[in-house]
Tab-separated table of C-alpha atoms and ligand atoms in Angstrom:
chain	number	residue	atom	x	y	z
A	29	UNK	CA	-9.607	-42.197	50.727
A	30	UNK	CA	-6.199	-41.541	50.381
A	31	UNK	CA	-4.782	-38.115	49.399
A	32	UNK	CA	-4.077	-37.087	45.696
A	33	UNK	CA	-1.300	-34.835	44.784
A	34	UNK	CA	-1.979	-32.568	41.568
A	35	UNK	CA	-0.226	-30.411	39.668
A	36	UNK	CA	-2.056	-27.921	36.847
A	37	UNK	CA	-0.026	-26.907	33.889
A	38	UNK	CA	-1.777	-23.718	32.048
A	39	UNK	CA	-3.650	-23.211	35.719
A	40	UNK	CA	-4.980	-19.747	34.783
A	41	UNK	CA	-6.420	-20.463	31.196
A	42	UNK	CA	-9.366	-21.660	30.652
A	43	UNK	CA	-8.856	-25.419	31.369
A	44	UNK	CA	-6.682	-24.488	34.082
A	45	UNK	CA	-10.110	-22.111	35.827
A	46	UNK	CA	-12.506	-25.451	34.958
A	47	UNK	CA	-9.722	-28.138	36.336
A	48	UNK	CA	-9.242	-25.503	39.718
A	49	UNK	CA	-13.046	-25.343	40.056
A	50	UNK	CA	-13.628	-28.980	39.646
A	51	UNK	CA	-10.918	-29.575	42.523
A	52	UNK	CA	-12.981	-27.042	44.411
A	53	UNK	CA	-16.320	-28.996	44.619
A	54	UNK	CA	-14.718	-32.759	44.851
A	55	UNK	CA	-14.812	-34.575	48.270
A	56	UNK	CA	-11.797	-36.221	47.286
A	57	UNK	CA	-8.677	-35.178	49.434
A	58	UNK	CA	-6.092	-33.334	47.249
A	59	UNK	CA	-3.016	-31.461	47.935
A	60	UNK	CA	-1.081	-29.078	44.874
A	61	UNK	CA	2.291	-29.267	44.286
A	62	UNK	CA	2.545	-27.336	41.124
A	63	UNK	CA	0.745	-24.548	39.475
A	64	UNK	CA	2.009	-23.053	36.366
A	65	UNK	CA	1.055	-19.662	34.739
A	66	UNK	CA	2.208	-17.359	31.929
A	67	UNK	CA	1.210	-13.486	32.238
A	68	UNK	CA	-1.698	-13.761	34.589
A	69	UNK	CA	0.321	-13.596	37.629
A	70	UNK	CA	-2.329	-12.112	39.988
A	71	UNK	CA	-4.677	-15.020	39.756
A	72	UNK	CA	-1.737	-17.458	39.799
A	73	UNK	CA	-0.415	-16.021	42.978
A	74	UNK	CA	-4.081	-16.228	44.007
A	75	UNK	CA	-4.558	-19.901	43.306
A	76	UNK	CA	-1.617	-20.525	44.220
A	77	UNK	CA	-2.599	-19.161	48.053
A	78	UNK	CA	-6.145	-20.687	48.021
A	79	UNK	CA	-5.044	-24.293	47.058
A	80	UNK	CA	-1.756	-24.025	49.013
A	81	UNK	CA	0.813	-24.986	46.246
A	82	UNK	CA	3.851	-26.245	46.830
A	83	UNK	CA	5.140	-23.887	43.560
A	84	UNK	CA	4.000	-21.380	41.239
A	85	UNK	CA	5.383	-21.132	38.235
A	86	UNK	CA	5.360	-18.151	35.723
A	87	UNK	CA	6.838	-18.926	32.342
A	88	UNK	CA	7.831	-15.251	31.908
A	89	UNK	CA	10.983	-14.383	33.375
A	90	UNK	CA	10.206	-10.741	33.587
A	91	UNK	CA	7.542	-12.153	35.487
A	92	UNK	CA	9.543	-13.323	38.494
A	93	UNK	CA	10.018	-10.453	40.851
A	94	UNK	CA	6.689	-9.713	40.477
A	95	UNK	CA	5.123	-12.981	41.508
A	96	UNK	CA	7.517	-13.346	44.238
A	97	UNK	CA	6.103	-10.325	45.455
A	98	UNK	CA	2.631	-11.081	45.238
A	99	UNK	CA	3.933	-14.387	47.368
A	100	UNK	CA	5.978	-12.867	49.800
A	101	UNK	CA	5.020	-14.383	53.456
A	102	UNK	CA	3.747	-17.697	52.205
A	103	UNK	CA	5.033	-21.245	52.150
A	104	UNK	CA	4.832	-21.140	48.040
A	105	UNK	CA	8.294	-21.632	46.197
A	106	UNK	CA	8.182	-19.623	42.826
A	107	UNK	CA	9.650	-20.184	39.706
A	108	UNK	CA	10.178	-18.415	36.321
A	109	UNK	CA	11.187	-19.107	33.017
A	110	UNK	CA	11.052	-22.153	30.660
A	111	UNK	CA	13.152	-24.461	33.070
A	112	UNK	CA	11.115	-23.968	36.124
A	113	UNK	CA	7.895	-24.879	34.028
A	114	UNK	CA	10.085	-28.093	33.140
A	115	UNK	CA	10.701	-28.220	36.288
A	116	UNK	CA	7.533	-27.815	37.921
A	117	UNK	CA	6.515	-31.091	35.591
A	118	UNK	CA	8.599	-32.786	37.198
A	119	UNK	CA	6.888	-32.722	40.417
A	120	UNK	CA	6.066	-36.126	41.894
A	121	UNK	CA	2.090	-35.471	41.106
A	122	UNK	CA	-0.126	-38.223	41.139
A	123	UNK	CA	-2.511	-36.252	38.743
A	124	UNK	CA	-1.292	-33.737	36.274
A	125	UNK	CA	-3.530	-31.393	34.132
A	126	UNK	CA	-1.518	-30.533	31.043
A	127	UNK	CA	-3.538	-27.351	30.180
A	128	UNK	CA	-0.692	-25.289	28.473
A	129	UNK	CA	-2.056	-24.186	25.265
A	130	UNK	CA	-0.063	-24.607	22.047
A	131	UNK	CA	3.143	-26.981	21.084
A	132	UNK	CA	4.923	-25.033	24.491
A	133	UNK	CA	3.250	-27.915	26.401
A	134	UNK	CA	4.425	-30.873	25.025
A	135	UNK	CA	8.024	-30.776	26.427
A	136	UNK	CA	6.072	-30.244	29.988
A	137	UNK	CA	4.002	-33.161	29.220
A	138	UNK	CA	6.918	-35.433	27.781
A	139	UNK	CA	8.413	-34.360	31.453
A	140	UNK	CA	5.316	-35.745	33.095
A	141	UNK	CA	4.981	-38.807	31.069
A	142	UNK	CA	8.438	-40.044	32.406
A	143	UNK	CA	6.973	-39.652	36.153
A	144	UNK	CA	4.777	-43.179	34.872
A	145	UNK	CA	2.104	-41.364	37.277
A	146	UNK	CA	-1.232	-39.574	35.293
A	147	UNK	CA	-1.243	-37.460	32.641
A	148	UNK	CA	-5.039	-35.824	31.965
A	149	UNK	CA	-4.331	-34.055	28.746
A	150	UNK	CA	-6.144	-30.924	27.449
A	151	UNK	CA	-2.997	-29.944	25.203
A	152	UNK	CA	-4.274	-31.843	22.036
A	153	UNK	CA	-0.690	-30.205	20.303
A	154	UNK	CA	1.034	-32.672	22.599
A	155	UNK	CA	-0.052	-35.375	20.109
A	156	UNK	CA	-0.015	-33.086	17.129
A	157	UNK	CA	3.579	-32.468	17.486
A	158	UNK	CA	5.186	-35.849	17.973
A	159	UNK	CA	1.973	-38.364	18.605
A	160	UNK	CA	4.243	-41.312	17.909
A	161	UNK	CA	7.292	-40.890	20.288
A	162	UNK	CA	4.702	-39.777	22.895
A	163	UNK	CA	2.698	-42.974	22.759
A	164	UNK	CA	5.699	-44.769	22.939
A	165	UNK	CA	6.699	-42.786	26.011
A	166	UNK	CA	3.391	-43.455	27.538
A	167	UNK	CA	3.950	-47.403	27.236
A	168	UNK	CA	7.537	-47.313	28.058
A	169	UNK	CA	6.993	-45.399	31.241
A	170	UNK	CA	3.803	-46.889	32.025
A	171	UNK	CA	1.615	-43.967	31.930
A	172	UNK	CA	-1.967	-43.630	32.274
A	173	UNK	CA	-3.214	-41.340	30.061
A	174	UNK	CA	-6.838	-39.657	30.235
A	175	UNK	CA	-8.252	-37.264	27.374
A	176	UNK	CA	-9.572	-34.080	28.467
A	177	UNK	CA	-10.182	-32.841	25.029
A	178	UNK	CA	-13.972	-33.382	24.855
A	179	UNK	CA	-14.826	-35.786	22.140
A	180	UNK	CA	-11.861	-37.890	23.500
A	181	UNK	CA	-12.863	-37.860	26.385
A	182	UNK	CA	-16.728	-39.198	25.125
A	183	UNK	CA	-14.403	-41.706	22.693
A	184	UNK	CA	-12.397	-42.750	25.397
A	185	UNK	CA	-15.779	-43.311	27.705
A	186	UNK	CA	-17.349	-44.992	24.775
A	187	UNK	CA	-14.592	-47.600	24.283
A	188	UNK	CA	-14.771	-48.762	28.407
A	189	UNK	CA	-15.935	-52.054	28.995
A	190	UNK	CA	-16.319	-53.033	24.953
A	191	UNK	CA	-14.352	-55.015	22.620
A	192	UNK	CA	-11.817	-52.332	21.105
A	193	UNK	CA	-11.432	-54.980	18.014
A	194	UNK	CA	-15.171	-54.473	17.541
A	195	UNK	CA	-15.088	-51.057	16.289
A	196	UNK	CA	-16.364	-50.134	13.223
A	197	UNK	CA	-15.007	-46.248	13.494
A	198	UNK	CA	-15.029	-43.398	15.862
A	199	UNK	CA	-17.471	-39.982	15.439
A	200	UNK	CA	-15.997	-37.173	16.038
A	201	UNK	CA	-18.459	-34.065	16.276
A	202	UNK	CA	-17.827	-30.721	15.691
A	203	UNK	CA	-20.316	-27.811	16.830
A	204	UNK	CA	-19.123	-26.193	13.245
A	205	UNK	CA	-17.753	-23.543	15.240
A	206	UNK	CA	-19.161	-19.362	14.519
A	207	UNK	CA	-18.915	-19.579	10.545
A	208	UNK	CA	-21.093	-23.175	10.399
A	209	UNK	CA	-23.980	-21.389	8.673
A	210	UNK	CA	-21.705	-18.314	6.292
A	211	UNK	CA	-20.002	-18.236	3.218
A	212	UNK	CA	-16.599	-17.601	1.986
A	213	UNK	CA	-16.960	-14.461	1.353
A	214	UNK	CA	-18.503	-13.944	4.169
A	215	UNK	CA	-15.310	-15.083	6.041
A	216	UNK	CA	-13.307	-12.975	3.899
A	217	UNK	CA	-13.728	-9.929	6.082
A	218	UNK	CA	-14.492	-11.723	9.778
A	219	UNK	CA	-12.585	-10.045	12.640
A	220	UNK	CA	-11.178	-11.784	15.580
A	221	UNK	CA	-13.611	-10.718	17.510
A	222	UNK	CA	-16.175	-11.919	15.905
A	223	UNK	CA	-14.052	-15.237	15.138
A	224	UNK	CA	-13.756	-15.883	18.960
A	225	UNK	CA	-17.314	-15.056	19.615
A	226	UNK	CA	-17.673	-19.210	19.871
A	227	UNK	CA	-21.113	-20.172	20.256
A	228	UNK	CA	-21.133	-23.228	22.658
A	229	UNK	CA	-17.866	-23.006	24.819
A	230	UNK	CA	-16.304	-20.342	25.924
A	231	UNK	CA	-12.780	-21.152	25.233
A	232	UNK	CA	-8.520	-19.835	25.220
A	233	UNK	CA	-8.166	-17.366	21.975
A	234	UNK	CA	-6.262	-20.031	20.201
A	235	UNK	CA	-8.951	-22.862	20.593
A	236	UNK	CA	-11.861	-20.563	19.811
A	237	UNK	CA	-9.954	-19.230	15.997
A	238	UNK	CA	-9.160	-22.836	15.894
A	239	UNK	CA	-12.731	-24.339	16.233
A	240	UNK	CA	-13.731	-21.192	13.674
A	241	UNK	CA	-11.296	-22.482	10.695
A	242	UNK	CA	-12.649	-25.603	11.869
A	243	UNK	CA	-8.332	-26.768	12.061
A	244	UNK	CA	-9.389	-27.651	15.910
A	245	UNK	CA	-11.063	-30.723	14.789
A	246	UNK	CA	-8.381	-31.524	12.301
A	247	UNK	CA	-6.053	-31.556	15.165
A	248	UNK	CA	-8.224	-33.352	16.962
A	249	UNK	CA	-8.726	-36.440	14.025
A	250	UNK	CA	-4.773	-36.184	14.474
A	251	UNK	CA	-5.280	-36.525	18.454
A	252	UNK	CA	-7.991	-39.487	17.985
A	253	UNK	CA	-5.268	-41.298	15.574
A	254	UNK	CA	-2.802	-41.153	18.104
A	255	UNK	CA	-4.654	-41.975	21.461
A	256	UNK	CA	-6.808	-44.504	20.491
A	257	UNK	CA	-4.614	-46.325	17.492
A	258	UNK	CA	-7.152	-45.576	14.831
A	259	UNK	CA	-6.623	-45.472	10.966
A	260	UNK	CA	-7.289	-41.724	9.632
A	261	UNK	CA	-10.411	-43.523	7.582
A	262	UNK	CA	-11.867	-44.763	10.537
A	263	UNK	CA	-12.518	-41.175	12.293
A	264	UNK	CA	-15.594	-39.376	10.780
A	265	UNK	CA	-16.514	-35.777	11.783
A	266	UNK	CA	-20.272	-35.359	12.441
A	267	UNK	CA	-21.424	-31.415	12.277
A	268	UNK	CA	-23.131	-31.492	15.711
A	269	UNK	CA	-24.303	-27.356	16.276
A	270	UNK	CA	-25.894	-27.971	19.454
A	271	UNK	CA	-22.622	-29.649	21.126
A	272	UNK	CA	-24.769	-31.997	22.966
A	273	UNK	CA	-23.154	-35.419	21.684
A	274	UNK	CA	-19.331	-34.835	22.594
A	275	UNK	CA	-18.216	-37.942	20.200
A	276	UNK	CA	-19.412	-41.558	19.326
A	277	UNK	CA	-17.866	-45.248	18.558
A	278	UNK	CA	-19.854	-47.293	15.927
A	279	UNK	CA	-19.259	-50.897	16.630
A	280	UNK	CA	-19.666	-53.824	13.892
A	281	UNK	CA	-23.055	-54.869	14.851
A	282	UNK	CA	-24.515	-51.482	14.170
A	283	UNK	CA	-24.604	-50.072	18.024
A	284	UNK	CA	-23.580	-46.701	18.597
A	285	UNK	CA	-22.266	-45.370	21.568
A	286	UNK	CA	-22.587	-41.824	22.021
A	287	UNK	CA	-21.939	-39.711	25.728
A	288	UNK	CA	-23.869	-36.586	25.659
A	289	UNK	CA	-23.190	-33.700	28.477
A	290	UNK	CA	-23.956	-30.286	28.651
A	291	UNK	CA	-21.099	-28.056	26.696
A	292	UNK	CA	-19.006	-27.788	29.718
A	293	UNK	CA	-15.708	-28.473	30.210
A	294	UNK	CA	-15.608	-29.467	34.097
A	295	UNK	CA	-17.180	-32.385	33.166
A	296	UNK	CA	-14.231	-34.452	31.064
A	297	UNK	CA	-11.932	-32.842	33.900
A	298	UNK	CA	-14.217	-34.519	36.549
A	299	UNK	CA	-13.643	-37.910	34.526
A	300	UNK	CA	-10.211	-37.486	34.490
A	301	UNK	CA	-9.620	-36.472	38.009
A	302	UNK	CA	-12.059	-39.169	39.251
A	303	UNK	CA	-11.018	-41.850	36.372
A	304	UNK	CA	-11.737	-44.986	37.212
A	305	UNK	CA	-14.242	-43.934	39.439
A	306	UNK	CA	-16.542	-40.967	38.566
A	307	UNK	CA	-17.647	-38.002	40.703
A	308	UNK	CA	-19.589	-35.453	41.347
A	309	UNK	CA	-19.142	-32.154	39.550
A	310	UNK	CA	-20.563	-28.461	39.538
A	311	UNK	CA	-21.610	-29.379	36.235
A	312	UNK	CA	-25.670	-28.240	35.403
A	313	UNK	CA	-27.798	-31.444	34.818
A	314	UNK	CA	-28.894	-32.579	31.184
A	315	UNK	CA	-32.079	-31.511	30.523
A	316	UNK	CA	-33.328	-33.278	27.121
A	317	UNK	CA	-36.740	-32.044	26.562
A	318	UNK	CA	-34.981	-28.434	27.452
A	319	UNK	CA	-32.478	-29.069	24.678
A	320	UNK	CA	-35.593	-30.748	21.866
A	321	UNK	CA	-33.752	-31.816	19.214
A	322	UNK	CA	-30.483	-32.708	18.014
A	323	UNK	CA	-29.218	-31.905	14.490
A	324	UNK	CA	-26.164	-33.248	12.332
A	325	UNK	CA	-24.314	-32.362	9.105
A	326	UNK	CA	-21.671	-33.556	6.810
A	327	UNK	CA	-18.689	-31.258	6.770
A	328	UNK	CA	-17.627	-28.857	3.927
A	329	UNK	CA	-13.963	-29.647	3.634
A	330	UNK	CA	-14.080	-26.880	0.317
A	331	UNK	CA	-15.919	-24.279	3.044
A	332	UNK	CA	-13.140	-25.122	5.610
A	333	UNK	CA	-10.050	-26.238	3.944
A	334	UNK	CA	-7.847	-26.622	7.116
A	335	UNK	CA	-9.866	-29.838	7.302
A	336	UNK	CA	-8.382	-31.201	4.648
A	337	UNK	CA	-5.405	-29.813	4.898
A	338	UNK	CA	-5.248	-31.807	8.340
A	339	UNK	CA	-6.134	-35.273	7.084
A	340	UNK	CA	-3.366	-34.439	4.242
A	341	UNK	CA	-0.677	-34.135	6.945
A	342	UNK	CA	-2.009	-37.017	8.955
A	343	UNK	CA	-1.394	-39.133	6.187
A	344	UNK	CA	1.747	-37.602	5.306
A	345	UNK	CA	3.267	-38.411	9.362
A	346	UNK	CA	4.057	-37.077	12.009
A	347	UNK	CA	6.505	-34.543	10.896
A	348	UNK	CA	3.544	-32.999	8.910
A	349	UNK	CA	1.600	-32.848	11.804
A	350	UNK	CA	4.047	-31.182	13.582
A	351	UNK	CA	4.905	-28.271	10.907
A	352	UNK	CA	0.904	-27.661	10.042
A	353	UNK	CA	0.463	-27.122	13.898
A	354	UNK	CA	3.365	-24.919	14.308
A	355	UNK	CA	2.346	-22.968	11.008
A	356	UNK	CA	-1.488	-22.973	12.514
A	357	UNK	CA	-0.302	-21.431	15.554
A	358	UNK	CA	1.927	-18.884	14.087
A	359	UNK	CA	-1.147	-17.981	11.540
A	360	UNK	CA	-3.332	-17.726	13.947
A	361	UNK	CA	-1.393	-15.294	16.282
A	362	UNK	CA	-0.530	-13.210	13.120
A	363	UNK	CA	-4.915	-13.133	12.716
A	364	UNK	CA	-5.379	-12.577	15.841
A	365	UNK	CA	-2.451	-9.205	15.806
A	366	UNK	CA	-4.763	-8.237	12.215
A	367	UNK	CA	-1.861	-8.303	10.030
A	368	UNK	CA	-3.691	-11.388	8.200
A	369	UNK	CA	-6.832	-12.321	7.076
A	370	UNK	CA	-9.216	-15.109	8.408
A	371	UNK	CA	-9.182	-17.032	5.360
A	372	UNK	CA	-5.390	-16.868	5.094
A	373	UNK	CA	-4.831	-19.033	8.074
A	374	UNK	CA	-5.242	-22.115	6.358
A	375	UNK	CA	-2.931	-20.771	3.343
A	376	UNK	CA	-0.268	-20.131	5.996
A	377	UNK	CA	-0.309	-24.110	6.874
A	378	UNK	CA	-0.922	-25.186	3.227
A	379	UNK	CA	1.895	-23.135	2.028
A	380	UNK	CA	4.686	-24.020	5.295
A	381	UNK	CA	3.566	-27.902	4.484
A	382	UNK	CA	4.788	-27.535	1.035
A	383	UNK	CA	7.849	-25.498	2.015
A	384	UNK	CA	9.568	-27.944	4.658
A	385	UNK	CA	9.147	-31.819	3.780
A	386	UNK	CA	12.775	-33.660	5.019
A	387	UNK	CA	12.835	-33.840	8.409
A	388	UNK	CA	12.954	-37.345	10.324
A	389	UNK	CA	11.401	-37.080	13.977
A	390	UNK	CA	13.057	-39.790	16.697
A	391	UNK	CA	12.736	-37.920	19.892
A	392	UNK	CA	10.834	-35.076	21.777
A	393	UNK	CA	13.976	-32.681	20.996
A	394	UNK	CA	13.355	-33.340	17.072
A	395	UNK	CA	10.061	-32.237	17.323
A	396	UNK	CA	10.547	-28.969	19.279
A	397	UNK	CA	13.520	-28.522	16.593
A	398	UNK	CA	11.078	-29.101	13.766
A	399	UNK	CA	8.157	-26.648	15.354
A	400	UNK	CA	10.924	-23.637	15.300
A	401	UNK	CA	11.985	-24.907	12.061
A	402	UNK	CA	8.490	-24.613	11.180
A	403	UNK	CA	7.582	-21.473	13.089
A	404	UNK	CA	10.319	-19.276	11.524
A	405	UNK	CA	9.671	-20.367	7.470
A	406	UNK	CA	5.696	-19.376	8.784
A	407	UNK	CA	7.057	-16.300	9.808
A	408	UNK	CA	8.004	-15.648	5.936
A	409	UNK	CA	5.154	-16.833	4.766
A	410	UNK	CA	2.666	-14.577	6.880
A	411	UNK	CA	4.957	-11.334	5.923
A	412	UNK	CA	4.316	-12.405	2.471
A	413	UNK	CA	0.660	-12.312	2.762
A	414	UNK	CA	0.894	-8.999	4.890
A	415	UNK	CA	-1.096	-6.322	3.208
A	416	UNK	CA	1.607	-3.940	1.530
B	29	LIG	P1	-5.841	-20.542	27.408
B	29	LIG	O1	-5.177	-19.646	26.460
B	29	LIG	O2	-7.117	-20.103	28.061
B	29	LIG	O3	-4.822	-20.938	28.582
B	29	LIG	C1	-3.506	-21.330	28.327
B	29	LIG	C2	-2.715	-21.537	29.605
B	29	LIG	O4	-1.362	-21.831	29.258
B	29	LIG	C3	-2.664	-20.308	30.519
B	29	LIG	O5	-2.618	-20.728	31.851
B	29	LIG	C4	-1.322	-19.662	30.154
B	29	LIG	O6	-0.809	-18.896	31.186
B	29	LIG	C5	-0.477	-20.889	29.889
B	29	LIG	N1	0.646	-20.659	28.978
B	29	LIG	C6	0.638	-20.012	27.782
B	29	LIG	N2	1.854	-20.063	27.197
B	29	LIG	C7	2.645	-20.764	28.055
B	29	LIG	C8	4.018	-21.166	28.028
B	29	LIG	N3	4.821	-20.851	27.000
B	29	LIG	N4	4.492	-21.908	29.045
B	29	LIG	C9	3.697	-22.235	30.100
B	29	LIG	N5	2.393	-21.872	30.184
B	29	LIG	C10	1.892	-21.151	29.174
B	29	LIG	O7	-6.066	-21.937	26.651
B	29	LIG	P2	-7.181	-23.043	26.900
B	29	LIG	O8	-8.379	-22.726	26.089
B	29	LIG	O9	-7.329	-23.314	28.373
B	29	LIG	O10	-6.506	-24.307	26.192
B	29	LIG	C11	-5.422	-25.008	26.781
B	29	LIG	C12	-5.196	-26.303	26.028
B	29	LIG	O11	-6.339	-27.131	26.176
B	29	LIG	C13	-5.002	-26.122	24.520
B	29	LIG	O12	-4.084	-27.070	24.055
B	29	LIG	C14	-6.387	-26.423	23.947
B	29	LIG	O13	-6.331	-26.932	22.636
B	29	LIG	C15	-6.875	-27.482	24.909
B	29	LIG	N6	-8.345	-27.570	25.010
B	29	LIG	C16	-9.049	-26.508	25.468
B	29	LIG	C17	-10.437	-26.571	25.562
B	29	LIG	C18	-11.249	-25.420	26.114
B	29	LIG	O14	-12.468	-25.564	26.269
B	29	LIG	N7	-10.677	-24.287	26.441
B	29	LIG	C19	-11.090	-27.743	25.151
B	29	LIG	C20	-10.336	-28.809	24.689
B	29	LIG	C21	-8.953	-28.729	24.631
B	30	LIG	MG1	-12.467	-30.644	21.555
C-alpha cells in the first residue's frame, strides 16, 4: 500500500480528536505534514509529537513562543498566526481534514482545493459562505471532495453506484437537537449549558448551539444544495431523535436508500480517509434489536425559526448564505458569553439578512469581505438586543 500524507485542519477540536483517532487504528500507512490548532496548544504540541508532523500550526500569534517551547528538541516546524494556517494548507497532503470550525476555514480549504489533491470536509461553513465559487474551484482544480458532515456523508454513500438522474429527493435527518420535545417558552430562559448538553453527539460549542436552534441543519440543506447539485425543494428534513439513520436518497421508483451507523463521528472520517475503499474503524458495532425502534417527525419551522430563516437565504443566494452564517456565528458567540438570549439567535440572523442585501460574490476574497461585512452590522444588532 503506498503511503498517504495528511494534514488535519482544526486537529484539536472535536473532528480533529475523531479524524487523529481514526488515523490511530487504520493499517493504512500515513505520514502528517500539517496539524493546525487554535488555543489548545498542549495537545497540539502533543499530537503533533505522537504522529510526527512535519508542522504545527497555532492560529494565535500570542500562541507562538509558547508552542515552540512545548516543541523545542523535535523535528516539528511551528507556525503562528493566520498566514501559517494558510500556509500549512498549502502542504502537498494527499488527504486533508478541514475541521476548522466556523467561516475561518474556508480560506484554508479554498487553499487546499487548489492542491487538486483531497479535501474531506467537516467545515459545512465552507459551503455556506461561498458554495458556488467553491464548487467551481473543486472542478477547475480537479478536486475530490468527500463529506464528513454526517448526513452527507450517508447522502453521498447513498448516491454510489445509482443513477444520480434517478433521484426523487434527498432526506436529511435531524436528531431535533436538546429542545426537540420543549416549548418556546421553555427556550426563553435555556442556558448554554443546558443548550450544549446535546443528546446524541458530543460535539464543538458552536455545532452543539447550532443543532439546538436547529440552524445546523439549515446550514446543512445549504451544504446538501451545494455538494450534491440539488434544488432547495428536493432536500427534506426528517426529525430522526435516535440519530440512527444519518440521511436518505428517495429514488423515482419508490426505493429508499438510507445508511444507518451508530452516532459517531469516526465513522464518516473512516469513509473519507479510506474513500473509495472502506476500512476498519474503532467505531462500536450496530446493534438493532439493542436500539428497538426508530422514530421520525416533521419539523416545526414556527418552533425553530432559523429553519426557515435558512431555506429563505438559500433561495435568496449565496450572498445570503454567507451573511446568515456570519450573523449565526456572531449570535451564537454573543449566547454563548450570556449577553443574549437563546431565542434571540435566530433574530440576530433574521434581522442582519434584512440589514445587508447588495453585495455581488465572484471570488473567495468577496466572501471573507462579505462575512466581516456581515459580522460587524451583527455586532450592532446583538448590542441592540443586550439587556439594558
Ligand atoms: P471544535 O470547536 O471542537 O474545534 C474547532 C477546531 O478549529 C479546533 O481545533 C480549533 O483549535 C480550531 N480553530 C478555531 N478557530 C480557528 C481559527 N481561526 N483558525 C484555525 N483553527 C481554528 O469544532 P468541531 O465540533 O470539531 O467542528 C469543526 C467543524 O466541523 C465545524 O465546521 C462543524 O460544523 C463541523 N462538524 C462537526 C461535527 C461534530 O460532530 N463535531 C459534525 C459535523 C460537522
Ligand atoms: Mg451533521
Amino acid at each position: 500500500m503506498t503511503e498517504k500524507t495528511v494534514s488535519i485542519l482544526g486537529a484539536t477540536g472535536s473532528i480533529g480528536k475523531s479524524t487523529v483517532d481514526v488515523l490511530r487504528h487504520t493499517d493504512i500507512p500515513f505520514s502528517v505534514k500539517a496539524l493546525v490548532g487554535n488555543r489548545n496548544i498542549s495537545l497540539l504540541a502533543e499530537q503533533a509529537k505522537t504522529l510526527r508532523a512535519e508542522m504545527a500550526v497555532t492560529a494565535d500569534e500570542t500562541k507562538y513562543a509558547e508552542l515552540k517551547e512545548l516543541l523545542a528538541g523535535t523535528s516539528v516546524k511551528v507556525g503562528a498566526g493566520k498566514s501559517a494556517v494558510l500556509e500549512a494548507a498549502t502542504m502537498d497532503a494527499d488527504w486533508t481534514m478541514s475541521a476548522i470550525v466556523g467561516a475561518a476555514g474556508l480560506e484554508p480549504s479554498a487553499e487546499v482545493i487548489k492542491r487538486g489533491k483531497t479535501l474531506a470536509l467537516a467545515n459545512k461553513e465552507t459551503l455556506v459562505c461561498a458554495g458556488d465559487i467553491v464548487m467551481d474551484m473543486v472542478q477547475k482544480y480537479n478536486t475530490t471532495l468527500v463529506p464528513v458532515d454526517s448526513e452527507h456523508s450517508a447522502i453521498f454513500q447513498c448516491l454510489e453506484n445509482n443513477q444520480k438522474n434517478a433521484v426523487d429527493s434527498l432526506l436529511l435527518t435531524a436528531s431535533g437537537g436538546p429542545f426537540f420535545l420543549k416549548d418556546r417558552e421553555y427556550m426563553e430562559t435555556v442556558t448554554p449549558q443546558q443548550a450544549v448538553a446535546h443528546p446524541k453527539w458530543n460535539m464543538g460549542a458552536k455545532i452543539s448551539v447550532d443543532s439546538a436552534t436547529m440552524m445546523n441543519k439549515g446550514l446543512e440543506i445549504i451544504e446538501a444544495h451545494h455538494l450534491f447539485a440539488m434544488p432547495a425543494e428536493k432536500i427534506n428534513v426528517v426529525i430522526h431523535p435516535q440519530s440512527i439513520i444519518h440521511s436518505a436518497v428517495a429514488y423515482i421508483d419508490g426505493s429508499v436508500i438510507a445508511q444507518l451507523g451508530n452516532p459517531d463521528m469516526r465513522v464518516p472520517i473512516a469513509y473519507a480517509f479510506g474513500w473509495p475503499q472502506r476500512i476498519s474503524s474503532p467505531v462500536e458495532k450496530l446493534d438493532l434489536p439493542k436500539i428497538a425502534s426508530l422514530s421520525f417527525f416533521t419539523p416545526d419551522e414556527e418552533k425553530f425559526p432559523a429553519l426557515k430563516l435558512a431555506k429563505q437565504a438559500l433561495k435568496a443566494g449565496s450572498e445570503a448564505t454567507n451573511v446568515l452564517n456570519a450573523a449565526n456565528e456572531i449570535a451564537v458567540a454573543a449566547f454563548l458569553d450570556r449577553k443574549i438570549r437563546f431565542l434571540d439567535i435566530a433574530k440576530v440572523g433574521e434581522k442582519v439578512l434584512e440589514n445587508i442585501k447588495t453585495f455581488k460574490l465572484n471570488s473567495v476574497d468577496d466572501a471573507v469581505a462579505l462575512d466581516k461585512k456581515a459580522r460587524a452590522e451583527a455586532e450592532i444588532v446583538v448590542q441592540s438586543l443586550e439587556p439594558k
